[in-house]
Each structure stands twice: as C-alpha cells, then as structure tokens.
Amino acid sequence: FPEMLSNPKLVLVQGALNVVMKQNVTLSCLSESGSPPVRYTLFRHNQQVSALNRSDLTPALFTLTISSASDVGEYKCKAEYTSSSGGKYSNSLNFTLIEPVSKPVLSSPTSQAKKGQNVTLSCLSENGSLPITYLFFKGAQNISPQKTMQKREAAVIFLFIDSLSDFGTYKCKANNSFPNITKYSNGFNFTLAEERSHSQPLIISLGLILLLLIIGFALAIPFFIIPLYKASE
C-alpha cells in the first residue's frame, strides 16, 4: 500500500503576489510524504488550470502569465495518487493585480491667504492600486510625514501661514506597491490676500461726509444764498 499523502504545500518560487499585467509567476506544489507517482493539479477559483505527474519526490512547477484580471485571485493545488480517487489540498495563495498611480492633483479650498491664517492642502490620485502613500513638499523640502490612504480619498495637511516665505510653491507625490513608479502633482501657490488698512474706513467716512456737505451747499444756493444776495441789493 502506498504511503499516505500529506497535504501539499503551494509556494511562490518566482514573481510576487502583487502582480502587474503580462507578468510571469511560478508556483511549486509538493507533498513531502507519499509514494510516487503523484499527480498535482493547480486550481484557480476551484477551476482546474493545469496538471502534472511526478514519478519522484520533486515538486510540480506551474508557470503562469498574468494576462488579464481573471488570472488573479486564489490558487490552490491538489495532490493525489494516479491510481486512486480523492486527494489532499494545499494552502492557498492570492494574487492581486496592481496598477501604477496616476498623477496626483494638489488643491486647496482657497488660493489666497494672509499672514496668520490656517490653510489646507489636499492631494489625490484618482487611479492606482490601493493603498496609496502621499508626501507633501514646499520647494524641495518635505513638510509632512507620509500619509498612507487605504481608501480612494485625498490626503490632507494643515498649514499655518506665518511669513512671506510660506507663499512658495507646494507639491505632493504619490506611490503605491507598483514597483519604481512615483508621480508628482502640479505646483500650487497661495497668493497674498490684500489686507485693508485700519485707516481706510475712516477715510471713506470722511469722504462721504464731505460729499454730503457739498451736495447740501449746492441745494441751499437757490433757496437761501440767492434770496439773501437779492435782498442786500
């Protein structure tokens, strides 16, 4: 009687679980105890993908090409004797298709600010596999810790405009698990809001009073000034 098969182990030997389109991956399936020959079958979502027979205690190697979104998901393998029914199933491996981040957009509810004001900046990549990590800059200087977003929502930072040097160019960058891809946003500048002088309301009030006096004097000419001039003749 053949030795009882152990549950096979499914191991990734080439590639990564986070995959990109057209990537090749290789899976190894092996029962460490049993009597060859052994038949190994690879399944994706419980559908057979491929099968190999092994006449010795060497692993079955399955090489796959990720050519569409349907090629990712859960994989398992099954080990069984070729001369009997039944068999043992392995652990599962899950592949996730990743895509690079799109160019993030840096924005703020206001484009004008004045010294002593609090402002916010938001950075968002509308495309790309989650999670996405964002970092904010002013010029070439990093001004925030990394912010990793698990959902499709903007990373937000709060700034205090303390001096004229805070009116420089701001940017943000975004990256995810897609290898070697980082995208930078547009530049964003706050413009200095004009501050009204405290003397402006007083000047405006005095001007209105003077205008009213001139109008009053002009209206008084036909009624008071002219009759008084005629009476004195």
Tab-separated table of C-alpha atoms in Angstrom:
chain	number	residue	atom	x	y	z
A	1	PHE	CA	0.000	0.000	0.000
A	2	PRO	CA	1.357	3.465	-0.823
A	3	GLU	CA	2.244	5.799	1.991
A	4	MET	CA	-0.481	8.311	2.798
A	5	LEU	CA	-0.021	11.618	1.055
A	6	SER	CA	0.481	14.708	3.178
A	7	ASN	CA	-1.245	17.958	2.376
A	8	PRO	CA	0.873	19.591	-0.339
A	9	LYS	CA	2.474	22.977	0.120
A	10	LEU	CA	1.917	25.621	-2.525
A	11	VAL	CA	4.848	28.031	-2.659
A	12	LEU	CA	5.633	31.032	-4.853
A	13	VAL	CA	9.132	30.489	-6.272
A	14	GLN	CA	9.221	33.233	-8.912
A	15	GLY	CA	7.437	36.568	-9.047
A	16	ALA	CA	5.317	38.268	-6.397
A	17	LEU	CA	1.774	38.097	-5.051
A	18	ASN	CA	1.241	41.680	-6.195
A	19	VAL	CA	1.425	41.283	-9.949
A	20	VAL	CA	1.288	43.515	-12.982
A	21	MET	CA	-0.146	42.691	-16.377
A	22	LYS	CA	1.956	40.330	-18.550
A	23	GLN	CA	3.998	39.194	-15.523
A	24	ASN	CA	5.168	35.580	-15.206
A	25	VAL	CA	4.928	33.740	-11.892
A	26	THR	CA	5.969	30.215	-10.952
A	27	LEU	CA	4.276	28.085	-8.275
A	28	SER	CA	5.671	24.963	-6.654
A	29	CYS	CA	3.412	22.204	-5.308
A	30	LEU	CA	4.790	19.283	-3.282
A	31	SER	CA	3.588	16.659	-0.800
A	32	GLU	CA	6.544	15.955	1.478
A	33	SER	CA	5.348	12.462	2.322
A	34	GLY	CA	3.874	9.893	-0.034
A	35	SER	CA	4.850	7.279	-2.572
A	36	PRO	CA	5.290	8.386	-6.182
A	37	PRO	CA	3.892	8.630	-8.752
A	38	VAL	CA	1.781	11.588	-7.684
A	39	ARG	CA	-0.495	13.780	-9.764
A	40	TYR	CA	-0.562	17.510	-8.928
A	41	THR	CA	-3.403	19.725	-10.138
A	42	LEU	CA	-3.466	23.507	-9.897
A	43	PHE	CA	-6.789	25.294	-9.387
A	44	ARG	CA	-7.824	28.923	-9.666
A	45	HIS	CA	-11.156	29.739	-8.002
A	46	ASN	CA	-11.817	25.958	-7.891
A	47	GLN	CA	-11.335	25.651	-11.649
A	48	GLN	CA	-8.541	23.458	-12.984
A	49	VAL	CA	-5.680	25.372	-14.571
A	50	SER	CA	-3.061	22.704	-15.158
A	51	ALA	CA	-1.958	19.224	-14.028
A	52	LEU	CA	1.419	17.464	-13.813
A	53	ASN	CA	2.513	13.930	-12.894
A	54	ARG	CA	5.629	13.364	-10.810
A	55	SER	CA	7.374	10.000	-10.658
A	56	ASP	CA	9.678	11.085	-7.837
A	57	LEU	CA	9.610	13.364	-4.786
A	58	THR	CA	10.238	16.559	-6.732
A	59	PRO	CA	7.807	19.465	-6.786
A	60	ALA	CA	5.451	20.184	-9.640
A	61	LEU	CA	6.262	23.608	-11.074
A	62	PHE	CA	3.487	25.657	-12.666
A	63	THR	CA	4.439	28.780	-14.640
A	64	LEU	CA	1.648	31.254	-15.299
A	65	THR	CA	1.361	34.502	-17.239
A	66	ILE	CA	-0.960	37.132	-15.800
A	67	SER	CA	-2.647	38.308	-18.972
A	68	SER	CA	-5.979	39.596	-17.621
A	69	ALA	CA	-7.799	40.433	-14.395
A	70	SER	CA	-9.343	36.939	-14.428
A	71	ASP	CA	-5.871	35.432	-13.850
A	72	VAL	CA	-5.578	36.822	-10.328
A	73	GLY	CA	-7.259	35.621	-7.152
A	74	GLU	CA	-6.972	32.449	-5.096
A	75	TYR	CA	-4.869	29.475	-6.219
A	76	LYS	CA	-4.642	26.022	-4.640
A	77	CYS	CA	-3.138	22.713	-5.657
A	78	LYS	CA	-4.236	19.135	-5.130
A	79	ALA	CA	-2.053	16.057	-4.699
A	80	GLU	CA	-3.398	12.556	-5.410
A	81	TYR	CA	-2.235	9.164	-6.441
A	82	THR	CA	-2.785	8.486	-10.096
A	83	SER	CA	-4.262	5.089	-9.270
A	84	SER	CA	-6.839	6.217	-6.698
A	85	SER	CA	-9.515	8.832	-6.173
A	86	GLY	CA	-9.560	11.536	-3.552
A	87	GLY	CA	-6.530	13.613	-2.663
A	88	LYS	CA	-5.208	16.353	-0.422
A	89	TYR	CA	-5.403	20.120	-0.947
A	90	SER	CA	-2.756	22.711	-0.247
A	91	ASN	CA	-2.789	26.100	1.343
A	92	SER	CA	-3.991	28.944	-0.875
A	93	LEU	CA	-2.081	31.814	-2.467
A	94	ASN	CA	-3.819	35.030	-3.504
A	95	PHE	CA	-2.575	37.160	-6.374
A	96	THR	CA	-3.569	40.811	-6.617
A	97	LEU	CA	-3.320	42.835	-9.800
A	98	ILE	CA	-1.717	46.227	-9.212
A	99	GLU	CA	-1.632	49.341	-11.401
A	100	PRO	CA	0.529	52.447	-11.060
A	101	VAL	CA	-0.782	55.630	-9.512
A	102	SER	CA	-1.966	58.433	-11.761
A	103	LYS	CA	-0.565	61.949	-11.458
A	104	PRO	CA	-1.967	63.356	-8.201
A	105	VAL	CA	-3.839	66.641	-8.067
A	106	LEU	CA	-2.869	69.147	-5.374
A	107	SER	CA	-5.614	71.594	-4.385
A	108	SER	CA	-6.872	73.854	-1.616
A	109	PRO	CA	-10.263	75.399	-0.793
A	110	THR	CA	-8.642	78.807	-1.076
A	111	SER	CA	-5.961	80.196	-3.361
A	112	GLN	CA	-5.464	83.401	-1.342
A	113	ALA	CA	-4.105	83.640	2.169
A	114	LYS	CA	-2.706	86.218	4.542
A	115	LYS	CA	-0.184	86.033	7.338
A	116	GLY	CA	-1.592	84.401	10.450
A	117	GLN	CA	-4.087	82.250	8.520
A	118	ASN	CA	-4.588	78.469	8.628
A	119	VAL	CA	-4.931	76.735	5.243
A	120	THR	CA	-5.279	73.156	3.990
A	121	LEU	CA	-3.784	71.241	1.076
A	122	SER	CA	-5.316	68.075	-0.426
A	123	CYS	CA	-3.531	65.523	-2.631
A	124	LEU	CA	-5.371	62.796	-4.569
A	125	SER	CA	-4.535	60.209	-7.257
A	126	GLU	CA	-7.764	59.116	-8.880
A	127	ASN	CA	-6.263	55.916	-10.317
A	128	GLY	CA	-3.871	53.305	-8.988
A	129	SER	CA	-3.976	50.291	-6.704
A	130	LEU	CA	-4.635	50.957	-3.036
A	131	PRO	CA	-3.125	51.707	-0.613
A	132	ILE	CA	-1.511	54.896	-1.902
A	133	THR	CA	1.155	56.814	0.022
A	134	TYR	CA	1.355	60.609	-0.253
A	135	LEU	CA	4.085	63.063	0.706
A	136	PHE	CA	3.896	66.887	0.642
A	137	PHE	CA	6.697	69.296	-0.291
A	138	LYS	CA	7.398	73.003	-0.327
A	139	GLY	CA	10.047	73.503	-2.944
A	140	ALA	CA	12.372	70.517	-2.449
A	141	GLN	CA	11.718	70.262	1.301
A	142	ASN	CA	9.463	67.596	2.773
A	143	ILE	CA	6.858	69.284	5.017
A	144	SER	CA	4.835	66.312	6.268
A	145	PRO	CA	5.128	62.684	7.332
A	146	GLN	CA	3.971	60.071	4.836
A	147	LYS	CA	0.212	59.617	4.682
A	148	THR	CA	-0.971	56.169	3.529
A	149	MET	CA	-4.581	56.072	2.376
A	150	GLN	CA	-6.414	52.731	2.357
A	151	LYS	CA	-9.419	54.254	0.565
A	152	ARG	CA	-9.795	56.384	-2.552
A	153	GLU	CA	-9.691	59.670	-0.665
A	154	ALA	CA	-7.368	62.646	-0.514
A	155	ALA	CA	-4.516	63.047	1.918
A	156	VAL	CA	-4.873	66.393	3.714
A	157	ILE	CA	-2.396	68.547	5.624
A	158	PHE	CA	-2.932	71.752	7.588
A	159	LEU	CA	-0.571	74.712	7.271
A	160	PHE	CA	-0.131	77.948	9.183
A	161	ILE	CA	0.905	80.915	7.042
A	162	ASP	CA	3.417	82.600	9.303
A	163	SER	CA	5.547	84.677	6.929
A	164	LEU	CA	6.029	85.625	3.298
A	165	SER	CA	8.333	82.600	2.857
A	166	ASP	CA	5.254	80.369	3.280
A	167	PHE	CA	3.944	81.604	-0.085
A	168	GLY	CA	6.278	79.363	-2.123
A	169	THR	CA	5.375	76.511	-4.480
A	170	TYR	CA	3.849	73.387	-2.944
A	171	LYS	CA	3.742	69.890	-4.488
A	172	CYS	CA	2.889	66.360	-3.460
A	173	LYS	CA	3.937	62.937	-4.705
A	174	ALA	CA	2.119	59.605	-4.743
A	175	ASN	CA	3.244	55.991	-4.998
A	176	ASN	CA	1.899	52.529	-4.255
A	177	SER	CA	3.124	48.938	-4.427
A	178	PHE	CA	3.666	49.177	-8.178
A	179	PRO	CA	7.466	48.985	-8.463
A	180	ASN	CA	9.570	52.054	-9.238
A	181	ILE	CA	6.691	54.369	-10.116
A	182	THR	CA	6.277	57.721	-8.319
A	183	LYS	CA	4.125	60.550	-9.648
A	184	TYR	CA	4.370	64.243	-8.727
A	185	SER	CA	1.498	66.699	-8.699
A	186	ASN	CA	1.082	70.115	-10.216
A	187	GLY	CA	2.602	73.038	-8.331
A	188	PHE	CA	0.286	75.089	-6.114
A	189	ASN	CA	0.902	78.643	-4.887
A	190	PHE	CA	-1.021	80.712	-2.388
A	191	THR	CA	-1.298	84.371	-3.320
A	192	LEU	CA	-1.129	87.084	-0.684
A	193	ALA	CA	-4.589	88.463	0.082
A	194	GLU	CA	-4.745	92.252	0.248
A	195	GLU	CA	-5.167	93.456	3.807
A	196	ARG	CA	-7.310	96.550	4.299
A	197	SER	CA	-5.726	99.321	6.287
A	198	HIS	CA	-7.480	100.306	9.519
A	199	SER	CA	-7.494	103.919	8.265
A	200	GLN	CA	-9.446	103.041	5.117
A	201	PRO	CA	-12.917	103.039	6.757
A	202	LEU	CA	-12.175	106.437	8.367
A	203	ILE	CA	-11.045	107.946	5.040
A	204	ILE	CA	-14.153	106.612	3.315
A	205	SER	CA	-16.407	108.047	6.047
A	206	LEU	CA	-14.767	111.463	5.871
A	207	GLY	CA	-15.115	111.474	2.099
A	208	LEU	CA	-18.835	110.690	2.331
A	209	ILE	CA	-19.357	113.487	4.875
A	210	LEU	CA	-17.541	115.976	2.649
A	211	LEU	CA	-19.608	114.881	-0.358
A	212	LEU	CA	-22.818	115.331	1.601
A	213	LEU	CA	-21.738	118.827	2.663
A	214	ILE	CA	-21.034	119.789	-0.943
A	215	ILE	CA	-24.412	118.470	-2.076
A	216	GLY	CA	-26.132	120.295	0.803
A	217	PHE	CA	-24.402	123.541	-0.065
A	218	ALA	CA	-25.372	123.164	-3.722
A	219	LEU	CA	-29.001	122.587	-2.789
A	220	ALA	CA	-29.009	125.603	-0.467
A	221	ILE	CA	-27.883	128.079	-3.161
A	222	PRO	CA	-31.272	128.607	-4.874
A	223	PHE	CA	-33.209	128.732	-1.626
A	224	PHE	CA	-31.035	130.730	0.778
A	225	ILE	CA	-27.930	132.209	-0.808
A	226	ILE	CA	-29.604	133.820	-3.874
A	227	PRO	CA	-32.566	135.374	-1.918
A	228	LEU	CA	-30.128	136.832	0.663
A	229	TYR	CA	-27.992	138.314	-2.169
A	230	LYS	CA	-31.022	139.898	-3.828
A	231	ALA	CA	-32.298	141.329	-0.506
A	232	SER	CA	-28.998	143.068	0.106
A	233	GLU	CA	-29.110	144.933	-3.271
